[in-house]
PDB file of C-alpha atoms in Angstrom:
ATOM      1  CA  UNK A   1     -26.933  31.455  56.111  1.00 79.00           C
ATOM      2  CA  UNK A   2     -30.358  32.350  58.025  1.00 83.00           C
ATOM      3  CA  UNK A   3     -31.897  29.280  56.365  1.00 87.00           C
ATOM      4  CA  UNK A   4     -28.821  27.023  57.986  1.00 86.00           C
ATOM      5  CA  UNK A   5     -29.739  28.232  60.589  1.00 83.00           C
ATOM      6  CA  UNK A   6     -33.261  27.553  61.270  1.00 85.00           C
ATOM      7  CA  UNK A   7     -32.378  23.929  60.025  1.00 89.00           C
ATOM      8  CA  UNK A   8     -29.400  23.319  62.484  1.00 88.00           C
ATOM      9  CA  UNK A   9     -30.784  24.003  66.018  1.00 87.00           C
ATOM     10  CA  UNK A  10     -27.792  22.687  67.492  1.00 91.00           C
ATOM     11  CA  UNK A  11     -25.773  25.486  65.776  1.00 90.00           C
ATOM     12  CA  UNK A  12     -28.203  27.978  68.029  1.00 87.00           C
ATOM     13  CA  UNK A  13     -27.549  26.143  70.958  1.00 90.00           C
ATOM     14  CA  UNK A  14     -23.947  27.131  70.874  1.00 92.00           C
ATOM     15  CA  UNK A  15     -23.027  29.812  73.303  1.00 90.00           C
ATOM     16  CA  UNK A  16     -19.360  31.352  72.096  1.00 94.00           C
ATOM     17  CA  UNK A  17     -17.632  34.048  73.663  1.00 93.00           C
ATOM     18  CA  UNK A  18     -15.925  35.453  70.954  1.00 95.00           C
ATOM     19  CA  UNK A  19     -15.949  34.930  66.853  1.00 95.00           C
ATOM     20  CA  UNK A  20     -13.327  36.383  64.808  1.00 94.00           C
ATOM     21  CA  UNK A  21     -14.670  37.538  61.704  1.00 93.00           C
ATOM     22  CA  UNK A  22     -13.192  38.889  58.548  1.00 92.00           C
ATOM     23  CA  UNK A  23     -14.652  42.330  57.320  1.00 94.00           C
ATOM     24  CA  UNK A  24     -17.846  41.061  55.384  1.00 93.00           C
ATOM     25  CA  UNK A  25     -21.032  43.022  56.824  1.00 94.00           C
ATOM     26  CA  UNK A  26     -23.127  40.321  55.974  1.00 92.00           C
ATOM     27  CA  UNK A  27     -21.419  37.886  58.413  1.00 91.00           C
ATOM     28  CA  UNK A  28     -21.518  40.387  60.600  1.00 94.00           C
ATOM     29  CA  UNK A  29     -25.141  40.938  60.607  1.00 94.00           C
ATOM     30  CA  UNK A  30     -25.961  37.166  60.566  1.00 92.00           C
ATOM     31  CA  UNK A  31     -23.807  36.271  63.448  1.00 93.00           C
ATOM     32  CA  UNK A  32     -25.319  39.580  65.486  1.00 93.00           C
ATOM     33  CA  UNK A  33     -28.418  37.186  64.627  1.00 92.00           C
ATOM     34  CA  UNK A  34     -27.673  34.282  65.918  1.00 92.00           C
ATOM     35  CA  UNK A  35     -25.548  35.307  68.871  1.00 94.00           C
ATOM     36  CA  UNK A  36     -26.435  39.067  70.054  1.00 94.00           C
ATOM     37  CA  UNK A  37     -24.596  38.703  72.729  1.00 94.00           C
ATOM     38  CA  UNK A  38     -20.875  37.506  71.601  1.00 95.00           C
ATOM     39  CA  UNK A  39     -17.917  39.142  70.978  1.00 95.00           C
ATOM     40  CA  UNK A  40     -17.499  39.635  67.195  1.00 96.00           C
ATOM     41  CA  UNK A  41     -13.903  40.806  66.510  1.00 96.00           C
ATOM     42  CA  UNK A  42     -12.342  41.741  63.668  1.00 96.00           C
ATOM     43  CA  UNK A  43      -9.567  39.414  62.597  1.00 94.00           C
ATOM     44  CA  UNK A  44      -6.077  40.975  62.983  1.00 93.00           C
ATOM     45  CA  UNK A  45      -4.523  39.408  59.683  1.00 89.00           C
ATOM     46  CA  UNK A  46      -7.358  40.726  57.538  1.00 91.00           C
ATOM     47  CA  UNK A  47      -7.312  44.177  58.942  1.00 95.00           C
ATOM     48  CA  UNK A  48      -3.556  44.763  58.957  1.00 92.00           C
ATOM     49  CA  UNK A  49      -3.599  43.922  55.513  1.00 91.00           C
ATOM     50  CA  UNK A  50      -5.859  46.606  54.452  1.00 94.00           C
ATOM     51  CA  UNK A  51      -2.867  48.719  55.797  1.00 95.00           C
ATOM     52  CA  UNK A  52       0.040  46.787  53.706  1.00 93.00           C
ATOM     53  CA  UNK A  53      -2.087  46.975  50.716  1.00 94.00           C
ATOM     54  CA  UNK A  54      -1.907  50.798  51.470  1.00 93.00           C
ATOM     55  CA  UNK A  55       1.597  50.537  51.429  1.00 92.00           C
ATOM     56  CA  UNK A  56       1.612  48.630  47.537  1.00 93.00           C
ATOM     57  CA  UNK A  57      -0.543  51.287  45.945  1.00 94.00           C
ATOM     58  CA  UNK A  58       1.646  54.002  47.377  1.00 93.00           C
ATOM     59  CA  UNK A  59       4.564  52.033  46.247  1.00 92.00           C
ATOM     60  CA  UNK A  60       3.673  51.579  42.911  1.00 92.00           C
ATOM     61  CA  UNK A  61       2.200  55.291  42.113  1.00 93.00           C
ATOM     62  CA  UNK A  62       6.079  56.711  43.250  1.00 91.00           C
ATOM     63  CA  UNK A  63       7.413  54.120  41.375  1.00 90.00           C
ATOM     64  CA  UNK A  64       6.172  54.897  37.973  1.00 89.00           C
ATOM     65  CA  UNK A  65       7.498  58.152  38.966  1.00 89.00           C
ATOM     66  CA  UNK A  66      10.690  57.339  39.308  1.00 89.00           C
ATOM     67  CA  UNK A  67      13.679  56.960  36.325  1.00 89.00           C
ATOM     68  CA  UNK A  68      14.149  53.298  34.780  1.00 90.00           C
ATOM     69  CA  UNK A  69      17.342  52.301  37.430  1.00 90.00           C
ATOM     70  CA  UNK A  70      15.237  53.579  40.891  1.00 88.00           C
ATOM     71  CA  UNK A  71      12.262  51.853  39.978  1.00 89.00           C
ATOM     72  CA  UNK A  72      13.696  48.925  39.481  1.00 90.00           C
ATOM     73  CA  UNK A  73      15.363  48.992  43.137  1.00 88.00           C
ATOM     74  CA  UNK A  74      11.844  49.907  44.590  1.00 87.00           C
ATOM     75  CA  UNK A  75      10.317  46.960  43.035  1.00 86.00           C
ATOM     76  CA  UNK A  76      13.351  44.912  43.877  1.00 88.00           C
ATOM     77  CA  UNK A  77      12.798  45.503  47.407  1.00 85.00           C
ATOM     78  CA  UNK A  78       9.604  46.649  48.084  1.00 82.00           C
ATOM     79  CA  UNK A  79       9.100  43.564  50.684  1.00 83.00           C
ATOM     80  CA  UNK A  80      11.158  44.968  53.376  1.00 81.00           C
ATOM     81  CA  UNK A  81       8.277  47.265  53.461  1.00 84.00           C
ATOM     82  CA  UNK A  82       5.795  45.585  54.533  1.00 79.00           C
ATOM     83  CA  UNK A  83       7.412  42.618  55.772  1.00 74.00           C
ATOM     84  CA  UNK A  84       8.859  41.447  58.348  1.00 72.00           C
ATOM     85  CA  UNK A  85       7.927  44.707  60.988  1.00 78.00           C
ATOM     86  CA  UNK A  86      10.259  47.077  61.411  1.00 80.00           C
ATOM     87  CA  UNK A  87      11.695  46.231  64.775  1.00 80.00           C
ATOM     88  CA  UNK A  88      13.011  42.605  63.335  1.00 79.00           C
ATOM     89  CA  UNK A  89      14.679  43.867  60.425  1.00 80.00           C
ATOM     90  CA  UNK A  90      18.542  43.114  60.097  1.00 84.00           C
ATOM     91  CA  UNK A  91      21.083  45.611  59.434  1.00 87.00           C
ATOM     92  CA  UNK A  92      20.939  45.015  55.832  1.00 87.00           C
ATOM     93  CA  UNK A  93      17.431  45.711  55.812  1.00 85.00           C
ATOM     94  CA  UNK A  94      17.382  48.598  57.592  1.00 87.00           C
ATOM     95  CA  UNK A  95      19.903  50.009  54.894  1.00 88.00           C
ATOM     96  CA  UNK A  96      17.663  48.893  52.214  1.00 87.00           C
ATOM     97  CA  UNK A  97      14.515  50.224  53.550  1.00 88.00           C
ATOM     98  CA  UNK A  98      16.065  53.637  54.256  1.00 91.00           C
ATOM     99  CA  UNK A  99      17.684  53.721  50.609  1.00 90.00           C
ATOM    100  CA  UNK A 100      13.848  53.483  49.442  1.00 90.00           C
ATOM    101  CA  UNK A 101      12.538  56.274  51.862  1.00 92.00           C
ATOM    102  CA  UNK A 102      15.142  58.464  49.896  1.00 92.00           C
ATOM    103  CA  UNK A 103      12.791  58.495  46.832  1.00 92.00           C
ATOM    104  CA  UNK A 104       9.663  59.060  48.994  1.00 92.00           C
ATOM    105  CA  UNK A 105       8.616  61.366  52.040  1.00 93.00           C
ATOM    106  CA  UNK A 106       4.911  59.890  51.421  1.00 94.00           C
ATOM    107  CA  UNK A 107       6.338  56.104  50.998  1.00 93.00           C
ATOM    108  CA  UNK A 108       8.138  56.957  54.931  1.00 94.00           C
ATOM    109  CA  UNK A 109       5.342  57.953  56.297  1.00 95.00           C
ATOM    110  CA  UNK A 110       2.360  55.353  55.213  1.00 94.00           C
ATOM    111  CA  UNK A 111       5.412  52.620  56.376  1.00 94.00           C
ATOM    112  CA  UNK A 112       5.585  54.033  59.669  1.00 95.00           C
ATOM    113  CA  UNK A 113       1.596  54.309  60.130  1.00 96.00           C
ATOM    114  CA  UNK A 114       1.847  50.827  59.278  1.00 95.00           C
ATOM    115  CA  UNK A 115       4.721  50.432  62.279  1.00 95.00           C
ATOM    116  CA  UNK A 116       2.655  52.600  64.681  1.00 96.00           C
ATOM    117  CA  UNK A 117      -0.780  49.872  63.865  1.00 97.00           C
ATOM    118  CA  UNK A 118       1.353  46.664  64.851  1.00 94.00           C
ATOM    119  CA  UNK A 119       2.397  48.533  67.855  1.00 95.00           C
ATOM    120  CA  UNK A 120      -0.996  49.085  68.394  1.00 97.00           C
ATOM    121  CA  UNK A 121      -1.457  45.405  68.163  1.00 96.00           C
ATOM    122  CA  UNK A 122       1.040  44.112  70.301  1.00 94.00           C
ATOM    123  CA  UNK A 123       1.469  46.674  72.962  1.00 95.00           C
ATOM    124  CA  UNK A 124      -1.791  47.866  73.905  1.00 96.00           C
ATOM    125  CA  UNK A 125      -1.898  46.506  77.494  1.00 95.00           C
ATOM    126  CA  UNK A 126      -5.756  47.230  78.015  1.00 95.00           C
ATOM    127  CA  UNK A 127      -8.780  47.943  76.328  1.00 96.00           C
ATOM    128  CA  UNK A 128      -9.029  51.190  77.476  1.00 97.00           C
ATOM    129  CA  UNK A 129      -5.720  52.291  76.646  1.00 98.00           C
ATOM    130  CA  UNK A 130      -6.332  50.600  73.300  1.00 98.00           C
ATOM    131  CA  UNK A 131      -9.504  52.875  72.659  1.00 98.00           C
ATOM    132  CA  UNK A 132      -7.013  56.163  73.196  1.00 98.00           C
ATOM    133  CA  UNK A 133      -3.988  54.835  71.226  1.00 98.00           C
ATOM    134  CA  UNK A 134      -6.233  53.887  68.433  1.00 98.00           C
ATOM    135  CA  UNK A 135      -7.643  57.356  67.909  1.00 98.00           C
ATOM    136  CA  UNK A 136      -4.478  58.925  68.032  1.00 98.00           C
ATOM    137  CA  UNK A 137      -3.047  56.253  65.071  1.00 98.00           C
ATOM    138  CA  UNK A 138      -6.546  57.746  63.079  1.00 97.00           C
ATOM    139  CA  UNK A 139      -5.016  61.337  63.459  1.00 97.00           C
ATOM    140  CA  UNK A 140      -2.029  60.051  62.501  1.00 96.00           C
ATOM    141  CA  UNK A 141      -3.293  58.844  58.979  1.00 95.00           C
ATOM    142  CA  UNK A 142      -5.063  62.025  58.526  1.00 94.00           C
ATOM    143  CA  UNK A 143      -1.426  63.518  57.643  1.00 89.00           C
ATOM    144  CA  UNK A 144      -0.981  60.658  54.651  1.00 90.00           C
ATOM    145  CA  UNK A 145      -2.235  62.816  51.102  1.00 89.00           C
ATOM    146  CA  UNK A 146      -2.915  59.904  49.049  1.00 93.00           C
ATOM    147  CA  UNK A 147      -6.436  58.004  47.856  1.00 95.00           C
ATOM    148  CA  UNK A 148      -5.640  54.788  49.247  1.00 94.00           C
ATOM    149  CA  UNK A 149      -4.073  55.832  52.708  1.00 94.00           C
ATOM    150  CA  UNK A 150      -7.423  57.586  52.732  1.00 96.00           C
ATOM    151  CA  UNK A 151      -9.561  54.704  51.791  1.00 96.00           C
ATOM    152  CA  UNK A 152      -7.966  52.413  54.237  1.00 96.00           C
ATOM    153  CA  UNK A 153      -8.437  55.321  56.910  1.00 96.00           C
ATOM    154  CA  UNK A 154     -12.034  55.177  55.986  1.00 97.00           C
ATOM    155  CA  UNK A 155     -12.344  51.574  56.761  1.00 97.00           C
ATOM    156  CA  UNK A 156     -10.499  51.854  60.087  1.00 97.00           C
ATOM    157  CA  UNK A 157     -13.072  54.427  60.981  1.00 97.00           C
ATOM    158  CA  UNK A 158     -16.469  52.010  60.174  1.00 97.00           C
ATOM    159  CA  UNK A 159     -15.510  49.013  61.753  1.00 98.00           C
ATOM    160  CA  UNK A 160     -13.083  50.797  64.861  1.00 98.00           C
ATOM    161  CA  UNK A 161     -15.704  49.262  67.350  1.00 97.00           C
ATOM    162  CA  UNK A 162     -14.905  45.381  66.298  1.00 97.00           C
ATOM    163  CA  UNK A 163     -11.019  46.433  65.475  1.00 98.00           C
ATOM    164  CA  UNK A 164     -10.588  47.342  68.762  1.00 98.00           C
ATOM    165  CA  UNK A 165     -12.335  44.522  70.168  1.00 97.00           C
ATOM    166  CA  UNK A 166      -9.174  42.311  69.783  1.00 97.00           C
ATOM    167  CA  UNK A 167      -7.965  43.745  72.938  1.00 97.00           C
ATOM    168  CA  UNK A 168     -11.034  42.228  75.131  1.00 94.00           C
ATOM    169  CA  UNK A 169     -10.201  38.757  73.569  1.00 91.00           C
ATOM    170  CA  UNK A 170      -6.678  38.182  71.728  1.00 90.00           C
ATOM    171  CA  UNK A 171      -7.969  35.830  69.405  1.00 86.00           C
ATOM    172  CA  UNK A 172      -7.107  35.511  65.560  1.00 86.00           C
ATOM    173  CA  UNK A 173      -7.721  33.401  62.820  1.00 82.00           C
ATOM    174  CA  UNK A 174      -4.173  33.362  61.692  1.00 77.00           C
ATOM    175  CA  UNK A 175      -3.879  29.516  61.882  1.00 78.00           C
ATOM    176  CA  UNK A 176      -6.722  28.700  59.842  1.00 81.00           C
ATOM    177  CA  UNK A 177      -5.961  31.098  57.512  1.00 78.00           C
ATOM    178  CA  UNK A 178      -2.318  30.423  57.002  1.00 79.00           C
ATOM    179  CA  UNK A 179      -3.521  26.722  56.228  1.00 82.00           C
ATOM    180  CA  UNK A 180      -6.186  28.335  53.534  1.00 80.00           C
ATOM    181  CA  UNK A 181      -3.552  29.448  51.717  1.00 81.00           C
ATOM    182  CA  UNK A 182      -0.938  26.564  51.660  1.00 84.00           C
ATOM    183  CA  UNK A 183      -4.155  25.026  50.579  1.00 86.00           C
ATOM    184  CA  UNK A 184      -5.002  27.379  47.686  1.00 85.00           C
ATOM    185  CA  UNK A 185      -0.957  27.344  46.738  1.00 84.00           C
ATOM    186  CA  UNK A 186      -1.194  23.648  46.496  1.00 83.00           C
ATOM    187  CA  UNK A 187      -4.437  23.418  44.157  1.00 82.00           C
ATOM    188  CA  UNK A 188      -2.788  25.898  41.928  1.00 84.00           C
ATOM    189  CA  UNK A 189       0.548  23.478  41.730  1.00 83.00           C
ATOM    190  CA  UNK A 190      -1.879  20.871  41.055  1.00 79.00           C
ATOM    191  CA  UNK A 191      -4.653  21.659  38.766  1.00 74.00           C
ATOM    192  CA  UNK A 192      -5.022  19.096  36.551  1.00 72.00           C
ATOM    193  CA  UNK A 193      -4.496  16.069  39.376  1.00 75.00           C
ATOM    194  CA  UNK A 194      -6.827  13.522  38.375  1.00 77.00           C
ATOM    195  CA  UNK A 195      -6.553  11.187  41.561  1.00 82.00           C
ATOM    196  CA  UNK A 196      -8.952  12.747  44.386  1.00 82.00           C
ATOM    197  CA  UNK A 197      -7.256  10.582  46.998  1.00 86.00           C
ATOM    198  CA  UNK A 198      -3.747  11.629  45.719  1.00 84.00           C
ATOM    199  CA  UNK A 199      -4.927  15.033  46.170  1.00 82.00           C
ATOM    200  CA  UNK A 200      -6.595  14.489  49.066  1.00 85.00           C
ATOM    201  CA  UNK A 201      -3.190  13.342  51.021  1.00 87.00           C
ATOM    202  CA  UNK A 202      -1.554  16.187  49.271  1.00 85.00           C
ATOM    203  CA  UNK A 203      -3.610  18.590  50.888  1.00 83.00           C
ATOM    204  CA  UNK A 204      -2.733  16.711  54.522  1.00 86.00           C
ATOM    205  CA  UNK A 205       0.874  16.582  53.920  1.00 84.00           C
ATOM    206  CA  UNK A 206       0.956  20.452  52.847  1.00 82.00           C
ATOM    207  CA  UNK A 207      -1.111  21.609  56.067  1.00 80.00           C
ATOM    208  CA  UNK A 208       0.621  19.517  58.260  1.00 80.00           C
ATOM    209  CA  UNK A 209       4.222  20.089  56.947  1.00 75.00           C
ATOM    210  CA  UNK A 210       5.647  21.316  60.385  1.00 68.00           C
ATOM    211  CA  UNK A 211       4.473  18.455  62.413  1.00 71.00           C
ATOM    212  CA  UNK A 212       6.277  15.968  59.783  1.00 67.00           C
ATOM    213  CA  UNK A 213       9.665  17.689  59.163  1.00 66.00           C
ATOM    214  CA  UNK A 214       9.620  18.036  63.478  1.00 57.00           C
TER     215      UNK A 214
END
């Protein structure tokens, strides 16, 4: 990446405001080289999902806890806990999700830190209030007695400063990234697709599926 960069001097010349970044200390570092002085924030999708992946290893290590018929409902449903948030769910889901709190106080609890960090997301009207609320949502995981809650807390912790950055510049990558994956779905549909233009226009037709069925 440094040697791209000494051999594109136009790249240098660019003066952004903000770059939304994944969690990768290396880009980190590089971009802190080439631009010292922009915004680097850490991408919304990517650090939420550090939380919902919190969620899956909590759900799994009650479910193999659980008898044959329970653990079959918690894998049955396990979505509605992570997905959509809590605030959109119907009735039904509601029901559901409450039906698999029954087998878990721990299982409640990581799902509602995980309720409390979109909140954080989408209601923090200021950096500074931001700053506060996100300290508060640390204490909060400090209550959650499992390795992985822990682990994710950890993260949280080391890169708070560009986390909380999001709320000087509400910027993500979710676009680009939600195009990554149809892209990555469709190359796994299509492996063995011997015709690069073929594939080509399938790649242009799956990224740009909402524009054509409009």
């Amino acid at each position: 990446m440094r040697a791209y960069a000494r051999t594109h001097p136009d790249f240098l010349s660019l003066k952004p405001k903000a770059i939304v970044m994944d969690l990768a200390q290396m880009h980190h570092t590089w971009i802190s080289e080439c631009f010292p002085d922009t915004i680097r924030i850490a991408d919304r999708f990517h650090v939420h999902g550090y939380v919902i992946e919190s969620i899956q290893v909590v759900r799994k290590s009650v479910q193999h806890r659980l008898a044959p018929q329970a653990k079959a409902i918690l894998k049955r449903d396990q979505p509605a806990t992570h997905n959509p948030p809590g605030d959109s769910l119907s009735e039904k889901s509601k029901i559901r999700l409450n039906a698999l709190f029954a087998f878990s106080t721990l299982l409640r609890k990581v799902w509602e830190w995980k309720e409390a960090f979109s909140h954080w997301y989408e209601y923090s009207p200021n950096v500074q209030v931001a700053i506060a609320s996100f300290h508060l949502w640390l204490q909060q995981g400090e209550n959650m007695d499992h390795e992985s809650a822990q682990s994710t807390l950890k993260t949280m912790r080391n890169w708070q400063n560009d986390i909380i950055k999001y709320h000087l510049c509400r910027w993500t990558n979710a676009t680009v990234e939600g195009r990554h994956n149809r892209i990555k779905a469709y190359q796994r549909r299509h492996y063995f697709i011997c015709n690069r233009e073929c594939y080509k226009a399938g790649v242009l037709v799956e990224c740009n599926w909402h524009r054509l069925s409009g």
